[in-house]
Coordinates of C-alpha atoms and ligand atoms in Angstrom, one line a residue:
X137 CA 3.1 6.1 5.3
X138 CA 5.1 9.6 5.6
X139 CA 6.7 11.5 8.1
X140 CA 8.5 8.6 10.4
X141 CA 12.0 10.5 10.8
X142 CA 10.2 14.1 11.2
X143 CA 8.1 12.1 14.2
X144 CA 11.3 10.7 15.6
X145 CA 13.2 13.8 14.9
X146 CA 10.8 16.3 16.7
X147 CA 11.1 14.2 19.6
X148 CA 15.3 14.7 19.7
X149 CA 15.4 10.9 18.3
X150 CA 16.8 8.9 15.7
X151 CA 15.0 8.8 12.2
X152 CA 14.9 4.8 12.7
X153 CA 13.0 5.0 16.1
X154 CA 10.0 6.6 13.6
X155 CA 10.0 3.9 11.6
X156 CA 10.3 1.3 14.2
X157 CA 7.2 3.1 15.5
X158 CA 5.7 3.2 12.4
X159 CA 5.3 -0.3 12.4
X160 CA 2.8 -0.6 15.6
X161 CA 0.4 2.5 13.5
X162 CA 1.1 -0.8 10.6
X163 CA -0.5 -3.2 12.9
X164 CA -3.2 -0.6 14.1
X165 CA -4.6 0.3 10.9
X166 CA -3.9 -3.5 9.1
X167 CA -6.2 -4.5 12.1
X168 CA -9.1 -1.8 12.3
X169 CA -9.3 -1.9 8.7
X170 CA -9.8 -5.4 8.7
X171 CA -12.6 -5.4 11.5
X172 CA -14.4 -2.5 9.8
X173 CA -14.9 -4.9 6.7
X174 CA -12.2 -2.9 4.0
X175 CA -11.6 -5.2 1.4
X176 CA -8.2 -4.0 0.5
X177 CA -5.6 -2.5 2.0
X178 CA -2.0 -1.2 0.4
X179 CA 0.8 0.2 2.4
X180 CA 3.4 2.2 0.7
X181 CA 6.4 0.9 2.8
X182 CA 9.2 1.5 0.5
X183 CA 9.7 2.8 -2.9
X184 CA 11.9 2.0 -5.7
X185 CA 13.2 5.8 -5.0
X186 CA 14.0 5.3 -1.3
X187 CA 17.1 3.0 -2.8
X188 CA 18.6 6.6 -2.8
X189 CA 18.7 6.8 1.1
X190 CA 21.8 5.7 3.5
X191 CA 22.8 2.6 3.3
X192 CA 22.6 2.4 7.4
X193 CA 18.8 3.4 7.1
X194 CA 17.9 1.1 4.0
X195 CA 19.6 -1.9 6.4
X196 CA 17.5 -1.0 9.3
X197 CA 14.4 -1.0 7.4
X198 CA 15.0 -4.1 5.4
X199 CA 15.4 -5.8 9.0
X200 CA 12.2 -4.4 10.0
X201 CA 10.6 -5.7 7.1
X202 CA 11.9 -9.0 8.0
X203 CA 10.9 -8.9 11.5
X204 CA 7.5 -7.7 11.2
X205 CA 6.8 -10.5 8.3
X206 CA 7.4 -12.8 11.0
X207 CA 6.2 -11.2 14.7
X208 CA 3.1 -10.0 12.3
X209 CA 1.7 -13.9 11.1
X210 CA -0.2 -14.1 14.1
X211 CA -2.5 -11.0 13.5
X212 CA -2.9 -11.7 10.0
X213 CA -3.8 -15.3 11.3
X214 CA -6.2 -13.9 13.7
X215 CA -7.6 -11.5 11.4
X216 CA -8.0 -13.6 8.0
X217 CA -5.9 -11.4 6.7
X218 CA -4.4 -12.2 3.1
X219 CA -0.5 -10.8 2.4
X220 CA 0.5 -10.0 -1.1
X221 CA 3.3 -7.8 -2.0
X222 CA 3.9 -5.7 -4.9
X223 CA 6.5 -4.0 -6.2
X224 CA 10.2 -5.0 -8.1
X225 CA 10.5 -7.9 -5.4
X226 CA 13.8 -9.4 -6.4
X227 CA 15.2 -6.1 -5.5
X228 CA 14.7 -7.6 -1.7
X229 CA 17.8 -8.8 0.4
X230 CA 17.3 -12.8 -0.1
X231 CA 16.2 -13.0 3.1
X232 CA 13.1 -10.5 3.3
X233 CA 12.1 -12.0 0.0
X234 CA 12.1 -15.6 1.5
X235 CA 9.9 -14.8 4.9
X236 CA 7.8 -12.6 2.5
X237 CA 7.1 -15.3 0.6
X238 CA 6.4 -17.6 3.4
X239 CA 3.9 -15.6 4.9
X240 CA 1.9 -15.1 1.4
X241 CA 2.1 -18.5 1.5
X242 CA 0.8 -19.0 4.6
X243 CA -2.0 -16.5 4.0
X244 CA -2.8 -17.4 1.0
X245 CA -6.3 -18.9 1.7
X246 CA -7.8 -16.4 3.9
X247 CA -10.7 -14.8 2.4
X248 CA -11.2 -11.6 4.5
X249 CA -9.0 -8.4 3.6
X250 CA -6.1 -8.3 1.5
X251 CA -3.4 -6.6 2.9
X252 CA -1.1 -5.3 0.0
X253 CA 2.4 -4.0 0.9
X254 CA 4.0 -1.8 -1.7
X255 CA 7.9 -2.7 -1.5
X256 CA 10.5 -1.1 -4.0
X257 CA 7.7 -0.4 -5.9
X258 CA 7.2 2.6 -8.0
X259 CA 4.1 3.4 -10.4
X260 CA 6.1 4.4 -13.4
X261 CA 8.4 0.8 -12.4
X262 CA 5.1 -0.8 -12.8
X263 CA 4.0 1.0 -16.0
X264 CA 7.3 0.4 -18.0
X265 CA 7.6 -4.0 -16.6
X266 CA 4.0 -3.7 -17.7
X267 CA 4.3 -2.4 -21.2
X268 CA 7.6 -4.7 -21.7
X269 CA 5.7 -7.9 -20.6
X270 CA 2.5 -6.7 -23.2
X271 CA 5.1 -5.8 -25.9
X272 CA 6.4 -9.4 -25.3
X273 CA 3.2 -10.6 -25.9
X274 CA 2.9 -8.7 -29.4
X275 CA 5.6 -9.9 -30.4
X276 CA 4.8 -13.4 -29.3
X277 CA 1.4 -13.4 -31.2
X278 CA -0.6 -13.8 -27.8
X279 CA -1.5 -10.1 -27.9
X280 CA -3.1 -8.0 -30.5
X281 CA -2.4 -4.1 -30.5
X282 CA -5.8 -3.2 -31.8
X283 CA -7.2 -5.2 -28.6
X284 CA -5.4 -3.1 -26.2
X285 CA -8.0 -1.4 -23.7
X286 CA -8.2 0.5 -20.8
X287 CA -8.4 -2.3 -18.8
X288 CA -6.0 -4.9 -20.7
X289 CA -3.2 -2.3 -19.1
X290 CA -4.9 -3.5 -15.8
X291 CA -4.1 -7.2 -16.7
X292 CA -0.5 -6.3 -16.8
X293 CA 0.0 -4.2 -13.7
X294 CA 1.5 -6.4 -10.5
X295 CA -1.5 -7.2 -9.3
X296 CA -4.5 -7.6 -11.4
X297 CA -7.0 -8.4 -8.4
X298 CA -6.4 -4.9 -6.6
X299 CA -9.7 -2.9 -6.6
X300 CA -8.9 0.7 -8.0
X301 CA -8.9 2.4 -4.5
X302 CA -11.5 4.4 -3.0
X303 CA -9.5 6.9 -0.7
X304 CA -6.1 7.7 -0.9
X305 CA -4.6 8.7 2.9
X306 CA -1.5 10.5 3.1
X307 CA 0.2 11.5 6.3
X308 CA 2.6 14.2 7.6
X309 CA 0.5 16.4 5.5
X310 CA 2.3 15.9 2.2
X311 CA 0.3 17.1 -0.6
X312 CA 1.5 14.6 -3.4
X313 CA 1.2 10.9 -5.3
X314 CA 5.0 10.5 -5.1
X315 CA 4.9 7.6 -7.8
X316 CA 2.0 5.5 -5.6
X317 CA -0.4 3.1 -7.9
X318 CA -1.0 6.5 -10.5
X319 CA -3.1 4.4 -13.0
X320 CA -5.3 3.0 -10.0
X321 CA -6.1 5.9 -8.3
X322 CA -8.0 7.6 -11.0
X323 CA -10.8 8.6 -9.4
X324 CA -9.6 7.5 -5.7
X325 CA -10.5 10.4 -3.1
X326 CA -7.6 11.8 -1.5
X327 CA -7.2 12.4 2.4
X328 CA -4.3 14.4 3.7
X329 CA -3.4 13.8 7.7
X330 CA -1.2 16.5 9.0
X331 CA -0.1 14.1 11.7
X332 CA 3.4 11.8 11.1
X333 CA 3.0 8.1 9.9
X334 CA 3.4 6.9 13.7
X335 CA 0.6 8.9 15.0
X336 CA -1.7 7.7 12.6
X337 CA -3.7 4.9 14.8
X338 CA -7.6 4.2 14.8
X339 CA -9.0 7.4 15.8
X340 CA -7.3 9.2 13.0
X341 CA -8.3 6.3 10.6
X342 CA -11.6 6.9 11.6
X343 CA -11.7 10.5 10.8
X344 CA -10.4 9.9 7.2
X345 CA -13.0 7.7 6.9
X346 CA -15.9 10.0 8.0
X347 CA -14.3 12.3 5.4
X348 CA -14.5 9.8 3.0
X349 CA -17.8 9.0 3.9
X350 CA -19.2 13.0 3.2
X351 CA -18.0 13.0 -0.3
X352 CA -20.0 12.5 -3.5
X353 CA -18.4 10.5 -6.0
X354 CA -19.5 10.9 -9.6
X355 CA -16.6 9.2 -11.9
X356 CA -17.0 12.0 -14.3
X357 CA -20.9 11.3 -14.7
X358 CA -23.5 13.1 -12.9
X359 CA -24.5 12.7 -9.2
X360 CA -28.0 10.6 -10.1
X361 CA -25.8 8.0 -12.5
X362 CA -23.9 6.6 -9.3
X363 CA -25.4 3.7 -7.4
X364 CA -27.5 5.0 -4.2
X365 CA -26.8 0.9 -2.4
X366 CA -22.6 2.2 -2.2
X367 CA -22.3 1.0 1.1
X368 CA -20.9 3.9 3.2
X369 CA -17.2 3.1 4.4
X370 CA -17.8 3.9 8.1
X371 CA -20.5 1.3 8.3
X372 CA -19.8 -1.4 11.2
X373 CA -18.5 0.8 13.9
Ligands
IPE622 C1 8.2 7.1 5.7 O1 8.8 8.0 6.6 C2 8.8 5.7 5.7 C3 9.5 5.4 4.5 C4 9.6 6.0 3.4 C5 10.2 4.1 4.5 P1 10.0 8.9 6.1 O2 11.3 8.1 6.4 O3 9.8 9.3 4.7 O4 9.9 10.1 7.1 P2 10.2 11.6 6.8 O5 9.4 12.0 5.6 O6 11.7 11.8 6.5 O7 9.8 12.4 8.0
MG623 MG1 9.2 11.0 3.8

């Protein structure tokens, strides 16, 4: 989710004002994603990089993370919507952390999309707890090295449930991964919007998507090996 202060900024406003915008494209996109049937959806709201930025904006954004994991129960409610965060969570002031947790809690049993919010997270963060906690288990006896696949890395990672993505959307027409899932997004197709994080509603959602939609995916195979029943992303609308 890029290109909040450039939004706010090209407008003669303060960098906050993008974010705090940024939050309604959140609940646009949480909510159309969920009615067209996406199974999982991760937000990149905050990286273990953007630690780096001034202390004012890292305040302002830790009380919008606070605030929107509250005003935002009742459209997960209403959407059976499930929360799970990932990322270096104790890093959290004690109070995002506890209305985070609350509203997993709360969430917990819905069975429609998981909505996945990436928070001082960072891929190579993820990589290094990962191979630390798998080392501990070699050294514990619970873990063999000669047993270590692909997808025992997977089992490791902060959460083992997440489908490897399909598409990949970046806004404000960045053309880089910036440290976002890199092991799951192998073979994820990648959509760049030139627009800013805050302009980013349904319609432009929907035009990823029909992107999305006109590509051929072959995983390294060959076009006949991949499954003709993939349902195609844009069905339901
Ligand atoms: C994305 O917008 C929001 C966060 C990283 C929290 P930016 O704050 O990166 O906006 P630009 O890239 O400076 O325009
Ligand atoms: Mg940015």
């Amino acid at each position: 989710m890029d290109g909040n202060g450039r939004w706010a900024k090209s407008r003669g406003w303060k960098r906050v004002r993008g974010h705090q915008e940024g939050v309604n494209s959140v609940r646009a996109i949480t909510t159309e994603c969920a009615r067209l049937g996406v199974q999982s959806l991760t937000l990149y709201a905050f990286s273990v990089e953007n630690w780096k930025r001034p202390k004012a904006e890292i305040n302002f954004l830790m009380k919008l993370l606070r605030s929107f994991l509250v005003d935002e129960r009742p459209t997960l409610m209403e959407n059976n919507i499930r929360l799970h965060c990932i990322g270096r969570l104790d890093d959290l002031p004690a109070e995002s952390l506890k209305e985070l947790r609350e509203t997993e809690a709360m969430t917990k049993d819905h069975d429609g999309m998981v909505l996945r919010l990436a928070l001082s997270y960072g891929s190579r963060s993820e990589l290094a707890d990962a191979a630390r906690a798998m080392a501990e288990d070699v050294q514990a006896g619970k873990l063999e090295p000669s047993a270590i696949h692909d997808e025992t890395l997977r089992e490791y990672l902060y959460d083992p449930s997440t489908p490897d993505p399909d598409l990949l959307i970046r806004t404000a027409g960045e053309m880089r991964l910036s440290n976002f899932l890199l092991w799951q997004i192998s073979y994820a197709e990648f959509f760049v919007a030139a627009m800013g994080w805050p302009e980013f509603r349904e319609d432009a959602l929907h035009v990823a998507l029909d992107n999305y939609g006109g590509r051929t995916r072959k995983f390294g195979g060959l076009v006949s090996d991949v499954a003709p029943e993939t349902p195609a992303p844009t069905q339901g609308r």
